Amino acid sequence: MRILHSRKLIFVSKPRCGSTSVRRTLSKLMVSGDVGVDTPNHDLRLHPHMSAPAIHAWLRERGVDPNSYTTFIITRNPFDMLWSYYNFFLPDMQSRYNYSRDYDDKNIMPFLEWLESGRVGVGKYWEKFLPRHVRTTNLSPLSLEAHILNENDISFVDEVLKIEDVGRCEEFLQDQLGEKVEIPRANRSGASNICHIPIDIREKIADDFPMETRMYPPS
């Protein structure tokens, strides 16, 4: 997550969507007073992946009008994102991840089973802002809705970009910042290794990720 007061720009960081590359790019432009969060900051009640509504509420608490800022997010094909998330965090059979204290690295949940019955928690700094369909009993906390909509399904971002079109992301930032921006190209080679996903699981993911499903229709 990045809040560039100096540029009136807010970046909402969605996991496994090239956010690290974008955060590093924006960090080079930050000055004193700007906010960059790469690990949870419990003193300030900030998290790297907190949602746009939560960031806006945090700013309002500090007397800042977020509506005077441009808020953007970058997303990704949901199956590529989920495959990346799975391989990075390797959920065990209880859907605990490799950063969890009681993680069981001897019993890793198969990918298809995780898509069907896995679950993801929600950070305490933005849980109260979640839209109604997002639940911690499935993977919907990783959805675009979970990061941009509030409990009334109102969007708090001005621009949704796709990491697959890095050139468009760079153009957007150049327009906002008034200078040339180059985002490092993330290595997406692992996406080609995704196994065949049965139609019933695809339909479940479509229910959990409705916005991305519309943005990335099946080919």
PDB file of C-alpha atoms in Angstrom, residues 63-138:
ATOM      1  CA  GLY A  63      -8.273  15.167   8.663  1.00  0.00           C
ATOM      2  CA  VAL A  64      -7.343  14.296   5.071  1.00  0.00           C
ATOM      3  CA  ASP A  65      -9.986  14.294   2.322  1.00  0.00           C
ATOM      4  CA  PRO A  66      -9.300  11.135   0.257  1.00  0.00           C
ATOM      5  CA  ASN A  67     -11.668  12.352  -2.457  1.00  0.00           C
ATOM      6  CA  SER A  68      -8.999  14.874  -3.432  1.00  0.00           C
ATOM      7  CA  TYR A  69      -6.658  11.941  -4.190  1.00  0.00           C
ATOM      8  CA  THR A  70      -6.636   9.476  -7.095  1.00  0.00           C
ATOM      9  CA  THR A  71      -7.002   5.913  -5.833  1.00  0.00           C
ATOM     10  CA  PHE A  72      -6.016   2.989  -8.051  1.00  0.00           C
ATOM     11  CA  ILE A  73      -5.541  -0.761  -7.887  1.00  0.00           C
ATOM     12  CA  ILE A  74      -4.012  -3.401 -10.141  1.00  0.00           C
ATOM     13  CA  THR A  75      -5.658  -6.797 -10.519  1.00  0.00           C
ATOM     14  CA  ARG A  76      -4.969 -10.034 -12.393  1.00  0.00           C
ATOM     15  CA  ASN A  77      -6.690 -12.991 -14.012  1.00  0.00           C
ATOM     16  CA  PRO A  78      -8.218 -14.714 -10.961  1.00  0.00           C
ATOM     17  CA  PHE A  79      -6.899 -18.186 -11.788  1.00  0.00           C
ATOM     18  CA  ASP A  80      -3.370 -16.896 -12.370  1.00  0.00           C
ATOM     19  CA  MET A  81      -3.616 -14.955  -9.109  1.00  0.00           C
ATOM     20  CA  LEU A  82      -4.916 -17.938  -7.155  1.00  0.00           C
ATOM     21  CA  TRP A  83      -2.249 -20.232  -8.605  1.00  0.00           C
ATOM     22  CA  SER A  84       0.421 -17.703  -7.605  1.00  0.00           C
ATOM     23  CA  TYR A  85      -1.080 -17.283  -4.118  1.00  0.00           C
ATOM     24  CA  TYR A  86      -1.296 -21.036  -3.624  1.00  0.00           C
ATOM     25  CA  ASN A  87       2.325 -21.644  -4.613  1.00  0.00           C
ATOM     26  CA  PHE A  88       3.620 -18.725  -2.562  1.00  0.00           C
ATOM     27  CA  PHE A  89       1.771 -19.563   0.685  1.00  0.00           C
ATOM     28  CA  LEU A  90       1.244 -23.350   0.274  1.00  0.00           C
ATOM     29  CA  PRO A  91      -1.893 -23.903   2.385  1.00  0.00           C
ATOM     30  CA  ASP A  92      -1.979 -26.979   4.579  1.00  0.00           C
ATOM     31  CA  MET A  93      -4.992 -29.274   4.912  1.00  0.00           C
ATOM     32  CA  GLN A  94      -6.565 -26.895   7.452  1.00  0.00           C
ATOM     33  CA  SER A  95      -6.143 -23.961   5.025  1.00  0.00           C
ATOM     34  CA  ARG A  96      -3.382 -22.490   7.176  1.00  0.00           C
ATOM     35  CA  TYR A  97      -0.564 -20.730   5.370  1.00  0.00           C
ATOM     36  CA  ASN A  98       3.204 -20.872   5.689  1.00  0.00           C
ATOM     37  CA  TYR A  99       3.279 -17.674   7.760  1.00  0.00           C
ATOM     38  CA  SER A 100       0.898 -19.216  10.358  1.00  0.00           C
ATOM     39  CA  ARG A 101       2.220 -20.276  13.739  1.00  0.00           C
ATOM     40  CA  ASP A 102       0.518 -23.705  13.650  1.00  0.00           C
ATOM     41  CA  TYR A 103       1.216 -24.386   9.944  1.00  0.00           C
ATOM     42  CA  ASP A 104       1.642 -28.067   9.020  1.00  0.00           C
ATOM     43  CA  ASP A 105       4.165 -28.218   6.186  1.00  0.00           C
ATOM     44  CA  LYS A 106       3.887 -32.019   6.014  1.00  0.00           C
ATOM     45  CA  ASN A 107       0.281 -31.910   4.804  1.00  0.00           C
ATOM     46  CA  ILE A 108      -0.189 -29.484   1.914  1.00  0.00           C
ATOM     47  CA  MET A 109      -3.685 -29.129   0.478  1.00  0.00           C
ATOM     48  CA  PRO A 110      -3.884 -29.936  -3.266  1.00  0.00           C
ATOM     49  CA  PHE A 111      -4.584 -26.905  -5.439  1.00  0.00           C
ATOM     50  CA  LEU A 112      -8.008 -28.018  -6.705  1.00  0.00           C
ATOM     51  CA  GLU A 113      -9.137 -28.894  -3.199  1.00  0.00           C
ATOM     52  CA  TRP A 114      -7.991 -25.476  -2.008  1.00  0.00           C
ATOM     53  CA  LEU A 115      -9.993 -23.767  -4.765  1.00  0.00           C
ATOM     54  CA  GLU A 116     -13.038 -25.733  -3.683  1.00  0.00           C
ATOM     55  CA  SER A 117     -12.789 -25.615   0.124  1.00  0.00           C
ATOM     56  CA  GLY A 118      -9.910 -23.291   1.033  1.00  0.00           C
ATOM     57  CA  ARG A 119     -10.401 -20.089   2.979  1.00  0.00           C
ATOM     58  CA  VAL A 120      -8.558 -16.840   3.583  1.00  0.00           C
ATOM     59  CA  GLY A 121      -8.780 -14.527   6.572  1.00  0.00           C
ATOM     60  CA  VAL A 122      -9.315 -10.776   6.561  1.00  0.00           C
ATOM     61  CA  GLY A 123      -7.147  -8.125   8.187  1.00  0.00           C
ATOM     62  CA  LYS A 124      -8.662  -6.534  11.290  1.00  0.00           C
ATOM     63  CA  TYR A 125      -8.099  -3.043   9.888  1.00  0.00           C
ATOM     64  CA  TRP A 126     -10.552  -3.480   7.025  1.00  0.00           C
ATOM     65  CA  GLU A 127     -12.884  -6.326   7.991  1.00  0.00           C
ATOM     66  CA  LYS A 128     -15.770  -3.976   8.896  1.00  0.00           C
ATOM     67  CA  PHE A 129     -15.686  -2.399   5.417  1.00  0.00           C
ATOM     68  CA  LEU A 130     -16.133  -5.637   3.449  1.00  0.00           C
ATOM     69  CA  PRO A 131     -19.000  -6.025   0.973  1.00  0.00           C
ATOM     70  CA  ARG A 132     -21.651  -8.493   2.081  1.00  0.00           C
ATOM     71  CA  HIS A 133     -20.719 -11.356  -0.238  1.00  0.00           C
ATOM     72  CA  VAL A 134     -17.118 -11.555   1.011  1.00  0.00           C
ATOM     73  CA  ARG A 135     -16.689 -14.257   3.652  1.00  0.00           C
ATOM     74  CA  THR A 136     -13.706 -15.785   5.422  1.00  0.00           C
ATOM     75  CA  THR A 137     -15.123 -19.272   4.784  1.00  0.00           C
ATOM     76  CA  ASN A 138     -13.918 -19.161   1.170  1.00  0.00           C
TER      77      ASN A 138
END
